[in-house]
């Protein structure tokens, strides 16, 4: 059981370049999330998705786009990378709790370390 | 996120000492999660609290959620070097039911001196 898999694990981009980070989960989770982690800032939510074909903005969405065309995949795109987007990016997934009494934990990938020069 | 305030930001303790980390929200929480992160790695789920007054323990770590469901504490008894890392509290900020807006505090960096 792979859980949550992120690709790539490392990447160096030049300013202005574009790239897509892929997150794949094999747990049939409805919810998926993208975070960035910077020193002293904790995890900040970029975008999230509560189901296939739906996405929503999180705390820091500017400069990023996302797509959830398939339930198991959540893509994070940087159209024109900037040095301020140098960070470690984490993807996570969880079950939906709509109609359920209990909350549910999120499972995290191992992270993608992105450097924009 | 400023919606979840963690304290302290960092903590250095001597091995064998007890410690407490706090997480506070201005809103009532649907579910409160505690995760641990070793440096440079992904997040490991520790515990989830949902009911007011709830308390859970795992090995030497105990987490509590207050009656108002706005504050949680994580207590480590007899700390060990293996407890070192970053502890993060997280919560879904869409009151009334999880709708995916899962945010985290800034984390508490714990170092344990042998």
JSON list of C-alpha atoms in Angstrom, two decimals, chain B:
[
{"chain": "B", "resi": 1, "resn": "UNK", "atom": "CA", "xyz": [-1.88, 29.92, 10.26]},
{"chain": "B", "resi": 2, "resn": "UNK", "atom": "CA", "xyz": [-2.85, 32.54, 12.78]},
{"chain": "B", "resi": 3, "resn": "UNK", "atom": "CA", "xyz": [-6.16, 30.79, 13.30]},
{"chain": "B", "resi": 4, "resn": "UNK", "atom": "CA", "xyz": [-4.28, 28.12, 15.21]},
{"chain": "B", "resi": 5, "resn": "UNK", "atom": "CA", "xyz": [-1.72, 29.44, 17.65]},
{"chain": "B", "resi": 6, "resn": "UNK", "atom": "CA", "xyz": [0.92, 27.08, 18.98]},
{"chain": "B", "resi": 7, "resn": "UNK", "atom": "CA", "xyz": [3.19, 27.70, 21.92]},
{"chain": "B", "resi": 8, "resn": "UNK", "atom": "CA", "xyz": [6.00, 27.61, 22.55]},
{"chain": "B", "resi": 9, "resn": "UNK", "atom": "CA", "xyz": [7.62, 28.00, 19.13]},
{"chain": "B", "resi": 10, "resn": "UNK", "atom": "CA", "xyz": [10.60, 26.00, 20.27]},
{"chain": "B", "resi": 11, "resn": "UNK", "atom": "CA", "xyz": [11.55, 24.01, 23.30]},
{"chain": "B", "resi": 12, "resn": "UNK", "atom": "CA", "xyz": [14.78, 22.48, 24.56]},
{"chain": "B", "resi": 13, "resn": "UNK", "atom": "CA", "xyz": [14.46, 20.00, 27.40]},
{"chain": "B", "resi": 14, "resn": "UNK", "atom": "CA", "xyz": [16.76, 17.65, 29.22]},
{"chain": "B", "resi": 15, "resn": "UNK", "atom": "CA", "xyz": [16.13, 13.97, 28.62]},
{"chain": "B", "resi": 16, "resn": "UNK", "atom": "CA", "xyz": [13.73, 12.61, 31.20]},
{"chain": "B", "resi": 17, "resn": "UNK", "atom": "CA", "xyz": [11.89, 15.89, 31.75]},
{"chain": "B", "resi": 18, "resn": "UNK", "atom": "CA", "xyz": [8.20, 16.44, 31.07]},
{"chain": "B", "resi": 19, "resn": "UNK", "atom": "CA", "xyz": [6.93, 19.06, 28.66]},
{"chain": "B", "resi": 20, "resn": "UNK", "atom": "CA", "xyz": [3.70, 20.55, 27.34]},
{"chain": "B", "resi": 21, "resn": "UNK", "atom": "CA", "xyz": [2.84, 22.09, 23.98]},
{"chain": "B", "resi": 22, "resn": "UNK", "atom": "CA", "xyz": [-0.32, 24.13, 23.53]},
{"chain": "B", "resi": 23, "resn": "UNK", "atom": "CA", "xyz": [-2.60, 24.81, 20.59]},
{"chain": "B", "resi": 24, "resn": "UNK", "atom": "CA", "xyz": [-5.30, 27.47, 20.72]},
{"chain": "B", "resi": 25, "resn": "UNK", "atom": "CA", "xyz": [-8.07, 28.44, 18.34]},
{"chain": "B", "resi": 26, "resn": "UNK", "atom": "CA", "xyz": [-10.47, 31.38, 18.37]},
{"chain": "B", "resi": 27, "resn": "UNK", "atom": "CA", "xyz": [-13.14, 29.12, 16.90]},
{"chain": "B", "resi": 28, "resn": "UNK", "atom": "CA", "xyz": [-14.76, 25.92, 18.10]},
{"chain": "B", "resi": 29, "resn": "UNK", "atom": "CA", "xyz": [-13.03, 23.01, 16.44]},
{"chain": "B", "resi": 30, "resn": "UNK", "atom": "CA", "xyz": [-14.65, 20.07, 14.76]},
{"chain": "B", "resi": 31, "resn": "UNK", "atom": "CA", "xyz": [-11.55, 17.91, 15.11]},
{"chain": "B", "resi": 32, "resn": "UNK", "atom": "CA", "xyz": [-8.09, 18.65, 16.43]},
{"chain": "B", "resi": 33, "resn": "UNK", "atom": "CA", "xyz": [-5.11, 16.70, 15.13]},
{"chain": "B", "resi": 34, "resn": "UNK", "atom": "CA", "xyz": [-1.58, 16.34, 16.41]},
{"chain": "B", "resi": 35, "resn": "UNK", "atom": "CA", "xyz": [1.22, 15.40, 14.07]},
{"chain": "B", "resi": 36, "resn": "UNK", "atom": "CA", "xyz": [4.94, 14.96, 14.47]},
{"chain": "B", "resi": 37, "resn": "UNK", "atom": "CA", "xyz": [7.52, 15.72, 11.82]},
{"chain": "B", "resi": 38, "resn": "UNK", "atom": "CA", "xyz": [11.12, 14.65, 11.89]},
{"chain": "B", "resi": 39, "resn": "UNK", "atom": "CA", "xyz": [13.43, 17.11, 10.21]},
{"chain": "B", "resi": 40, "resn": "UNK", "atom": "CA", "xyz": [13.21, 16.88, 6.43]},
{"chain": "B", "resi": 41, "resn": "UNK", "atom": "CA", "xyz": [10.54, 14.20, 6.47]},
{"chain": "B", "resi": 42, "resn": "UNK", "atom": "CA", "xyz": [6.78, 13.89, 6.14]},
{"chain": "B", "resi": 43, "resn": "UNK", "atom": "CA", "xyz": [4.21, 14.15, 8.91]},
{"chain": "B", "resi": 44, "resn": "UNK", "atom": "CA", "xyz": [3.34, 11.30, 11.22]},
{"chain": "B", "resi": 45, "resn": "UNK", "atom": "CA", "xyz": [-0.14, 11.23, 12.71]},
{"chain": "B", "resi": 46, "resn": "UNK", "atom": "CA", "xyz": [-0.17, 11.07, 16.51]},
{"chain": "B", "resi": 47, "resn": "UNK", "atom": "CA", "xyz": [-3.72, 11.61, 17.74]},
{"chain": "B", "resi": 48, "resn": "UNK", "atom": "CA", "xyz": [-7.07, 13.11, 16.92]},
{"chain": "B", "resi": 49, "resn": "UNK", "atom": "CA", "xyz": [-9.43, 14.67, 19.45]},
{"chain": "B", "resi": 50, "resn": "UNK", "atom": "CA", "xyz": [-13.02, 15.53, 18.74]},
{"chain": "B", "resi": 51, "resn": "UNK", "atom": "CA", "xyz": [-15.10, 15.65, 21.89]},
{"chain": "B", "resi": 52, "resn": "UNK", "atom": "CA", "xyz": [-14.89, 18.37, 24.49]},
{"chain": "B", "resi": 53, "resn": "UNK", "atom": "CA", "xyz": [-12.86, 17.13, 27.45]},
{"chain": "B", "resi": 54, "resn": "UNK", "atom": "CA", "xyz": [-11.45, 14.24, 25.47]},
{"chain": "B", "resi": 55, "resn": "UNK", "atom": "CA", "xyz": [-8.05, 12.88, 26.38]},
{"chain": "B", "resi": 56, "resn": "UNK", "atom": "CA", "xyz": [-5.97, 10.32, 24.52]},
{"chain": "B", "resi": 57, "resn": "UNK", "atom": "CA", "xyz": [-2.63, 8.73, 25.24]},
{"chain": "B", "resi": 58, "resn": "UNK", "atom": "CA", "xyz": [-0.10, 6.84, 23.20]},
{"chain": "B", "resi": 59, "resn": "UNK", "atom": "CA", "xyz": [3.00, 5.59, 24.90]},
{"chain": "B", "resi": 60, "resn": "UNK", "atom": "CA", "xyz": [4.34, 8.64, 26.75]},
{"chain": "B", "resi": 61, "resn": "UNK", "atom": "CA", "xyz": [2.34, 11.24, 24.84]},
{"chain": "B", "resi": 62, "resn": "UNK", "atom": "CA", "xyz": [-1.02, 12.52, 26.10]},
{"chain": "B", "resi": 63, "resn": "UNK", "atom": "CA", "xyz": [-3.25, 14.98, 24.28]},
{"chain": "B", "resi": 64, "resn": "UNK", "atom": "CA", "xyz": [-6.28, 16.77, 25.69]},
{"chain": "B", "resi": 65, "resn": "UNK", "atom": "CA", "xyz": [-9.02, 18.92, 24.20]},
{"chain": "B", "resi": 66, "resn": "UNK", "atom": "CA", "xyz": [-10.75, 21.39, 26.50]},
{"chain": "B", "resi": 67, "resn": "UNK", "atom": "CA", "xyz": [-14.49, 21.45, 27.09]},
{"chain": "B", "resi": 68, "resn": "UNK", "atom": "CA", "xyz": [-15.02, 24.40, 24.79]},
{"chain": "B", "resi": 69, "resn": "UNK", "atom": "CA", "xyz": [-13.09, 22.62, 22.02]},
{"chain": "B", "resi": 70, "resn": "UNK", "atom": "CA", "xyz": [-10.86, 25.64, 21.46]},
{"chain": "B", "resi": 71, "resn": "UNK", "atom": "CA", "xyz": [-7.64, 24.61, 23.16]},
{"chain": "B", "resi": 72, "resn": "UNK", "atom": "CA", "xyz": [-5.56, 21.47, 23.13]},
{"chain": "B", "resi": 73, "resn": "UNK", "atom": "CA", "xyz": [-2.40, 20.45, 24.91]},
{"chain": "B", "resi": 74, "resn": "UNK", "atom": "CA", "xyz": [0.15, 17.79, 24.13]},
{"chain": "B", "resi": 75, "resn": "UNK", "atom": "CA", "xyz": [2.08, 16.46, 27.08]},
{"chain": "B", "resi": 76, "resn": "UNK", "atom": "CA", "xyz": [5.18, 14.29, 26.89]},
{"chain": "B", "resi": 77, "resn": "UNK", "atom": "CA", "xyz": [6.25, 12.46, 29.99]},
{"chain": "B", "resi": 78, "resn": "UNK", "atom": "CA", "xyz": [9.90, 11.54, 30.59]},
{"chain": "B", "resi": 79, "resn": "UNK", "atom": "CA", "xyz": [11.11, 12.88, 27.25]},
{"chain": "B", "resi": 80, "resn": "UNK", "atom": "CA", "xyz": [13.59, 10.91, 25.16]},
{"chain": "B", "resi": 81, "resn": "UNK", "atom": "CA", "xyz": [15.80, 11.91, 22.21]},
{"chain": "B", "resi": 82, "resn": "UNK", "atom": "CA", "xyz": [13.35, 10.03, 19.95]},
{"chain": "B", "resi": 83, "resn": "UNK", "atom": "CA", "xyz": [10.71, 12.63, 20.83]},
{"chain": "B", "resi": 84, "resn": "UNK", "atom": "CA", "xyz": [12.70, 15.37, 19.11]},
{"chain": "B", "resi": 85, "resn": "UNK", "atom": "CA", "xyz": [11.08, 16.92, 16.08]},
{"chain": "B", "resi": 86, "resn": "UNK", "atom": "CA", "xyz": [8.42, 19.40, 15.10]},
{"chain": "B", "resi": 87, "resn": "UNK", "atom": "CA", "xyz": [4.96, 19.01, 16.58]},
{"chain": "B", "resi": 88, "resn": "UNK", "atom": "CA", "xyz": [2.05, 20.47, 14.66]},
{"chain": "B", "resi": 89, "resn": "UNK", "atom": "CA", "xyz": [-1.56, 20.85, 15.57]},
{"chain": "B", "resi": 90, "resn": "UNK", "atom": "CA", "xyz": [-4.14, 20.93, 12.81]},
{"chain": "B", "resi": 91, "resn": "UNK", "atom": "CA", "xyz": [-7.87, 21.47, 12.50]},
{"chain": "B", "resi": 92, "resn": "UNK", "atom": "CA", "xyz": [-10.59, 21.76, 9.91]},
{"chain": "B", "resi": 93, "resn": "UNK", "atom": "CA", "xyz": [-11.77, 25.33, 10.19]},
{"chain": "B", "resi": 94, "resn": "UNK", "atom": "CA", "xyz": [-15.16, 24.81, 8.53]},
{"chain": "B", "resi": 95, "resn": "UNK", "atom": "CA", "xyz": [-17.26, 24.52, 11.64]},
{"chain": "B", "resi": 96, "resn": "UNK", "atom": "CA", "xyz": [-20.04, 21.99, 11.60]},
{"chain": "B", "resi": 97, "resn": "UNK", "atom": "CA", "xyz": [-18.37, 19.41, 9.47]},
{"chain": "B", "resi": 98, "resn": "UNK", "atom": "CA", "xyz": [-15.18, 18.73, 7.71]},
{"chain": "B", "resi": 99, "resn": "UNK", "atom": "CA", "xyz": [-15.11, 20.44, 4.37]},
{"chain": "B", "resi": 100, "resn": "UNK", "atom": "CA", "xyz": [-11.46, 20.15, 3.58]},
{"chain": "B", "resi": 101, "resn": "UNK", "atom": "CA", "xyz": [-10.15, 23.43, 5.00]},
{"chain": "B", "resi": 102, "resn": "UNK", "atom": "CA", "xyz": [-7.51, 21.64, 7.05]},
{"chain": "B", "resi": 103, "resn": "UNK", "atom": "CA", "xyz": [-4.99, 24.12, 8.43]},
{"chain": "B", "resi": 104, "resn": "UNK", "atom": "CA", "xyz": [-2.08, 23.87, 10.83]},
{"chain": "B", "resi": 105, "resn": "UNK", "atom": "CA", "xyz": [-0.33, 25.91, 13.45]},
{"chain": "B", "resi": 106, "resn": "UNK", "atom": "CA", "xyz": [3.24, 27.05, 12.94]},
{"chain": "B", "resi": 107, "resn": "UNK", "atom": "CA", "xyz": [4.63, 24.13, 14.86]},
{"chain": "B", "resi": 108, "resn": "UNK", "atom": "CA", "xyz": [6.73, 23.63, 17.96]},
{"chain": "B", "resi": 109, "resn": "UNK", "atom": "CA", "xyz": [10.31, 22.54, 17.49]},
{"chain": "B", "resi": 110, "resn": "UNK", "atom": "CA", "xyz": [11.34, 20.18, 20.26]},
{"chain": "B", "resi": 111, "resn": "UNK", "atom": "CA", "xyz": [14.94, 19.32, 21.04]},
{"chain": "B", "resi": 112, "resn": "UNK", "atom": "CA", "xyz": [15.81, 16.78, 23.74]},
{"chain": "B", "resi": 113, "resn": "UNK", "atom": "CA", "xyz": [19.29, 16.91, 25.23]},
{"chain": "B", "resi": 114, "resn": "UNK", "atom": "CA", "xyz": [20.76, 13.55, 26.22]}
]
